[in-house]
XYZ file of C-alpha atoms in Angstrom:
342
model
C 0.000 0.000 0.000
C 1.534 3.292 -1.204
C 1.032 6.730 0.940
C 0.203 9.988 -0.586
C 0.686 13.560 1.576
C -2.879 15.017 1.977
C -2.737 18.206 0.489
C 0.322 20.722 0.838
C -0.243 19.565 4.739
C 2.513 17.143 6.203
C 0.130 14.260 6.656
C 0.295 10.708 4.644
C -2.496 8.713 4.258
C -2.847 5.216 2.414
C -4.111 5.670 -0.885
C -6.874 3.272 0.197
C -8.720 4.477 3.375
C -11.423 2.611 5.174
C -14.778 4.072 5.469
C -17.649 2.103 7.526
C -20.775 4.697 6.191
C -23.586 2.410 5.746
C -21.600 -1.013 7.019
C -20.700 -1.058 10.226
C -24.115 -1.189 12.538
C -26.099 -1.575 9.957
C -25.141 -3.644 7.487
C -22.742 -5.796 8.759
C -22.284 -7.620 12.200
C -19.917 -7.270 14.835
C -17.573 -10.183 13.809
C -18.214 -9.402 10.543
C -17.048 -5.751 10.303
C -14.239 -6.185 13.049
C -13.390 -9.025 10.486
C -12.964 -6.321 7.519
C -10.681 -4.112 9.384
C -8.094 -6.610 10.195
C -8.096 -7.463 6.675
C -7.824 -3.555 5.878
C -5.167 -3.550 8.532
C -3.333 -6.695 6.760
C -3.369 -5.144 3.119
C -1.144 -1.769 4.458
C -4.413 -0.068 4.666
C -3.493 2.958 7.388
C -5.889 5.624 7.377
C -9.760 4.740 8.918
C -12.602 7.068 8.071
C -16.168 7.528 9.950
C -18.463 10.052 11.639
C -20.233 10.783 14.739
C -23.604 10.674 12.619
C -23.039 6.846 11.140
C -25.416 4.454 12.763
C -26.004 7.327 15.260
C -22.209 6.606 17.237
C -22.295 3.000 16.804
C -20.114 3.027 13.830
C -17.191 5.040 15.730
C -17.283 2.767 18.576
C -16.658 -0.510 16.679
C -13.841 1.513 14.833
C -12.594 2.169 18.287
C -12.639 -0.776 19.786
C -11.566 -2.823 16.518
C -8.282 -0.492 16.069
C -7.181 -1.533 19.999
C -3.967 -2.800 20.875
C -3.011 -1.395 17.379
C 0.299 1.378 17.753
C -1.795 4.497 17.362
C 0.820 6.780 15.782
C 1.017 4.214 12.892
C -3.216 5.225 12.316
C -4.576 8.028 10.544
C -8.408 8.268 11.805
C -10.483 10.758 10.026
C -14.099 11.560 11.716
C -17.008 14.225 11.025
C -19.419 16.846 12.585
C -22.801 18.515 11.185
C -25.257 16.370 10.258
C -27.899 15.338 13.086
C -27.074 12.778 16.026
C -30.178 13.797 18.070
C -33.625 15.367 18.240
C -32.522 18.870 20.317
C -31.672 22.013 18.311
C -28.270 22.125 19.325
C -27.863 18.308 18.429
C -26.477 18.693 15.120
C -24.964 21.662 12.466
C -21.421 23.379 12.880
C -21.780 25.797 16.306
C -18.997 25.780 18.272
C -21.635 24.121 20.923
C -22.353 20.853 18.872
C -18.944 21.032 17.861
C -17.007 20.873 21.326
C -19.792 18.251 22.705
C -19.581 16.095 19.487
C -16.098 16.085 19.455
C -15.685 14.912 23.262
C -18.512 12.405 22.123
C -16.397 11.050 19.235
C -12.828 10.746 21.107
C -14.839 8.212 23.850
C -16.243 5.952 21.203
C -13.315 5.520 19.419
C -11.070 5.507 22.196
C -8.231 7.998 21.197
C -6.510 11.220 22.827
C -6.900 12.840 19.442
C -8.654 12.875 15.804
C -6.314 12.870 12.962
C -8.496 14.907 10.695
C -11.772 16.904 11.773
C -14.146 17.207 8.805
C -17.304 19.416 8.646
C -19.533 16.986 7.172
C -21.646 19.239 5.258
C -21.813 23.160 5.161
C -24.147 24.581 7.899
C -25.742 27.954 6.716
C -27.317 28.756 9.861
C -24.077 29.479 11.996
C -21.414 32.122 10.631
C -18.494 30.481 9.313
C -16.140 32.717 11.773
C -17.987 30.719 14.700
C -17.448 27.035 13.026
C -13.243 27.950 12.459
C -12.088 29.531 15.324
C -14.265 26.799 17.515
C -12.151 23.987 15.084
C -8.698 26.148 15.244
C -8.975 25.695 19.226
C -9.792 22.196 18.798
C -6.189 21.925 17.338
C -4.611 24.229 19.392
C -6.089 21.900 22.483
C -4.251 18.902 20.472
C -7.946 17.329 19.954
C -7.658 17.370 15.982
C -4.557 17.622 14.064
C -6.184 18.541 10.533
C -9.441 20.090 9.449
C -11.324 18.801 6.478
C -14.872 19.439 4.921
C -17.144 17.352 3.187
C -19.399 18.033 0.077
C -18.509 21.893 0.526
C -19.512 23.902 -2.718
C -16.109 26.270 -3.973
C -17.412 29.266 -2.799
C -17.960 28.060 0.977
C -14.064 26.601 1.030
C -12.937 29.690 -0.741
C -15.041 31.847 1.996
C -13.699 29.748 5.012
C -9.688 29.967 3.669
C -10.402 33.848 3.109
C -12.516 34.078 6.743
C -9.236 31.615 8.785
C -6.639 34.607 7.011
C -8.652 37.743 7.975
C -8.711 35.937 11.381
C -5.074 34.834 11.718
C -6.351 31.546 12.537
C -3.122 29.025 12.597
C -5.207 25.807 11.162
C -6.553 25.717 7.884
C -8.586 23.368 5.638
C -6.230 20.578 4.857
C -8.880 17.980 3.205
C -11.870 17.698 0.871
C -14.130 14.337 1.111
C -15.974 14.778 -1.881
C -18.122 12.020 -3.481
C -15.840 11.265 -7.140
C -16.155 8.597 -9.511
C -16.186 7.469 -13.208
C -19.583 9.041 -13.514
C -19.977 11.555 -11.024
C -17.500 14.291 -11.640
C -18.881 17.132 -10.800
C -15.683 18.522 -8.488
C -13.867 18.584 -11.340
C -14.998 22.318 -12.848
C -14.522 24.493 -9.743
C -13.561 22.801 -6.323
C -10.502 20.625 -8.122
C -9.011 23.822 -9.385
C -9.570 25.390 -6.084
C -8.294 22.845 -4.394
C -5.123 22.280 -6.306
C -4.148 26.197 -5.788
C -4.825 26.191 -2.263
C -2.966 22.441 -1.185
C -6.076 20.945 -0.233
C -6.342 17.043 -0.876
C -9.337 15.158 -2.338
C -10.617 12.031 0.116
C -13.104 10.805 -2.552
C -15.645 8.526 -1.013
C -17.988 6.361 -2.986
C -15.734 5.466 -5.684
C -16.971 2.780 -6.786
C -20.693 4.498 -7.030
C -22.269 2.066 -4.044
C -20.905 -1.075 -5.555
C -22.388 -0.793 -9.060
C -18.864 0.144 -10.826
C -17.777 -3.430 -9.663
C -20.359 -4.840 -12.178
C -21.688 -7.310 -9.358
C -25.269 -5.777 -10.513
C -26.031 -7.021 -14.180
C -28.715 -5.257 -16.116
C -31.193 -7.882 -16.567
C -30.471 -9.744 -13.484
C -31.168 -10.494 -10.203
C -29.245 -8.834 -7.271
C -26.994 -10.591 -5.465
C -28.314 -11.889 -1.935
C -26.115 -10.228 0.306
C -25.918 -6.938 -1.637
C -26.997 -3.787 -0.674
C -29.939 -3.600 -3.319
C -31.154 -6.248 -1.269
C -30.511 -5.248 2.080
C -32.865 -3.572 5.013
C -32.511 -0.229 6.408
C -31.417 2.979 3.967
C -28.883 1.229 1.916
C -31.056 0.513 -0.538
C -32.599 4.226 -1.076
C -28.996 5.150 -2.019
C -28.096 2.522 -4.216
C -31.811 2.440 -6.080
C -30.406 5.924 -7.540
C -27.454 4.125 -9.390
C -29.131 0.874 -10.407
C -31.113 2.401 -13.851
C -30.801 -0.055 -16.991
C -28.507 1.964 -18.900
C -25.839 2.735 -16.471
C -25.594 -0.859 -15.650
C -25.006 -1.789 -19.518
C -22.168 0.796 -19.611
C -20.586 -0.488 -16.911
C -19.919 -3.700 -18.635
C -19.064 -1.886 -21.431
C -16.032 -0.863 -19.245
C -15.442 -5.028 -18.682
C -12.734 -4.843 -22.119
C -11.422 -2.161 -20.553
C -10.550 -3.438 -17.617
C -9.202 -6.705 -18.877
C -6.909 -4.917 -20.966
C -5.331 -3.100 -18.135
C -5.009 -6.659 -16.490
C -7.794 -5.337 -13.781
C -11.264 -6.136 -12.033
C -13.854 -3.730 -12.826
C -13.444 -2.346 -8.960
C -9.609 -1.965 -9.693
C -9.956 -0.167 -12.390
C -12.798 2.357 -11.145
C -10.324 2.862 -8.029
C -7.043 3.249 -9.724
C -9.209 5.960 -11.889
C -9.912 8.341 -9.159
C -6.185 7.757 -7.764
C -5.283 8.787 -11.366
C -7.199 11.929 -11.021
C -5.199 15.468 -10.348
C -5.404 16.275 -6.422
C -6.619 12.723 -4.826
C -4.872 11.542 -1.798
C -7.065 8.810 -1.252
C -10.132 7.064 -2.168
C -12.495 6.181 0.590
C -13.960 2.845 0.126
C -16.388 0.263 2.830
C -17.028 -3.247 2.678
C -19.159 -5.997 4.410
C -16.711 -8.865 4.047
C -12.928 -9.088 4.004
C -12.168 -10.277 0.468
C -13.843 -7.347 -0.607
C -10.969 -5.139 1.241
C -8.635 -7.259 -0.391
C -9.540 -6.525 -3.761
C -10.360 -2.819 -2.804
C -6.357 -2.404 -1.571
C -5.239 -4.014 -5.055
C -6.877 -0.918 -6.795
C -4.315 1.148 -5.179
C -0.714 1.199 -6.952
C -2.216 0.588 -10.521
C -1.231 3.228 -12.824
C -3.476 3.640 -16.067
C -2.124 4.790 -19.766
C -3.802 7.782 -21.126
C -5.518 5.785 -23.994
C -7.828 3.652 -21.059
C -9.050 7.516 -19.978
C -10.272 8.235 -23.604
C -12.140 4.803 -23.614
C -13.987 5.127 -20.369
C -15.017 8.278 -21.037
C -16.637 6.922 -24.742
C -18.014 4.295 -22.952
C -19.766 6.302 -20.231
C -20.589 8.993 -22.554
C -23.481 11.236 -22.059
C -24.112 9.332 -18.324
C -21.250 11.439 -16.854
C -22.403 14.259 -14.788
C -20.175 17.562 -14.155
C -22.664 19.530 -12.437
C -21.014 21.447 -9.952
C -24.341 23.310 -8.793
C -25.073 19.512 -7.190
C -22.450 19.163 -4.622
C -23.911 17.881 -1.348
C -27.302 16.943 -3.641
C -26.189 12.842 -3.740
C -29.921 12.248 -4.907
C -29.966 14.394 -7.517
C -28.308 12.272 -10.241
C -29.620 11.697 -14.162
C -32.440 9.714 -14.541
C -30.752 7.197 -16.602
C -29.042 6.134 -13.618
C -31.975 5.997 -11.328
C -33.599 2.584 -11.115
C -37.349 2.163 -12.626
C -40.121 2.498 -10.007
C -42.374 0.594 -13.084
């Protein structure tokens, strides 16, 4: 597993990192998902990703207690604030209130001193941006984070917070992006990549491989697997319904040559794509059962000529979105990719 520096910032973080949104406490078991990060652990995998907000803290405690006995310094762990972990008013969004409380919160469950990188999971338009950086800047000045991120920020709102942590003299500064960033959805690619690039902040793309369907494990015309997440309970399959339409499926095997050619799985080859992309530290990738990690890790470390770029993007055509106005919209994707209510 090779390490890339986040950013212009002095951290590394394995070009693979683990993410347990939508896995762990929901759809996996205990054994299962403690299971999956020994086998991330085994395949170099260094650098852990979750939030306070995944099954409501349960996610961050079985990362906490699964990465025991395990030298921290030798772990990256990445978690989030914003979105809602209870019914009050003050239980959720970017105050320094919700922040201090949900950061205490998040150090017990997973059992550290100190959070590697502290991401605002979405952009919180109620509280002033001044109030949401200085409250983060003494987070790291306390030694409680080490790195600020955001998630699913639009350009303007990083390029107002970098501007706002200057005029303040603020010491930290946004070191990290967690953007969703795959094959088809591209849309950080007109403004925030740019943005990004000038101003040292690294991409943690999350959902490369679009829920699953870029591994081609969902055929058009066929049934799901079993133990997929089309079939599973909970709210796995409301995100993965919007990536399951007919003709996205049949261009995803249309990728199949492609991948064979560059002597990779389908899942390689949509994970050594975003690693090819300008700005990407990492990709961000879950899994409910330890050979998938395995094969996830083996995406990493695969470069790709420029003639396999010109073929995906013939292949995927007119499915690829670029629409920057739908950052933090994950819903809002073509409706050829949505599948048929009929």
């Amino acid at each position: 597993m090779e390490h890339r520096q986040l950013g212009r910032s002095g951290l590394m973080v394995s070009e693979v990192t683990y993410g347990n949104w939508l896995t762990h406490g929901e759809l996996t078991g205990r054994e299962q998902a403690v299971a999956c990060i020994r086998a991330a652990l085994d395949a170099g995998i260094t650098t852990f990703d979750t939030a306070d907000v995944y099954a409501q803290g349960a996610a961050e405690e079985l990362l906490g207690a699964s990465l025991q006995g395990v030298r921290r310094s030798s772990l990256v762990i990445m978690s989030k604030v914003c979105l809602p972990t209870g019914d009050g008013p003050n239980d959720r969004g970017l105050s320094r209130k919700h922040i201090m409380e949900s950061c205490e919160a998040s150090l017990r469950r997973l059992r550290t001193d100190y959070i590697d990188v502290y991401q605002a999971h979405r952009f919180d338009e109620r509280t002033p941006v001044e109030e949401t950086l200085v409250t983060f800047d003494d987070l790291v000045r306390q030694g409680k984070v080490l790195y600020l991120g955001v998630s699913e920020w639009t350009a303007p709102q990083i390029e107002s917070a970098l501007t706002m942590a200057g005029e303040l003299g603020l010491r930290s500064r946004i070191a990290s992006n967690q953007p969703q960033y795959n094959m088809v959805w591209r849309i950080i690619e007109p403004e925030i990549v740019p943005l990004c690039l000038r101003e040292g902040i690294g991409q943690l793309a999350f959902q490369p491989l679009a829920q699953g369907v870029l591994t081609g494990k969902y055929g058009p015309g066929q049934d799901w697997p079993e133990d997929s997440r089309a079939n599973a309970g909970g709210r796995a399959p409301s995100f993965i319904n919007r990536v399951l339409g007919r003709e996205l499926l049949s261009s995803v095997e249309s990728l199949r040559p492609i991948a064979a050619a560059s002597g990779l799985s389908l899942a390689q080859l949509a994970i050594a794509w975003v690693l090819s992309r300008p700005g990407v530290a990492s990709v961000v990738v879950g899994a409910t059962r330890p050979e998938q990690v395995k094969e996830n890790a083996t995406g990493a470390g695969k470069p790709l000529v420029e003639d396999v770029f010109r073929r995906i993007d013939e292949a995927l055509g007119d499915l690829i979105d670029r629409d920057p106005a739908k950052t933090a919209q994950m819903m809002a994707v073509k409706p050829a990719w949505a599948r048929s209510r009929s």
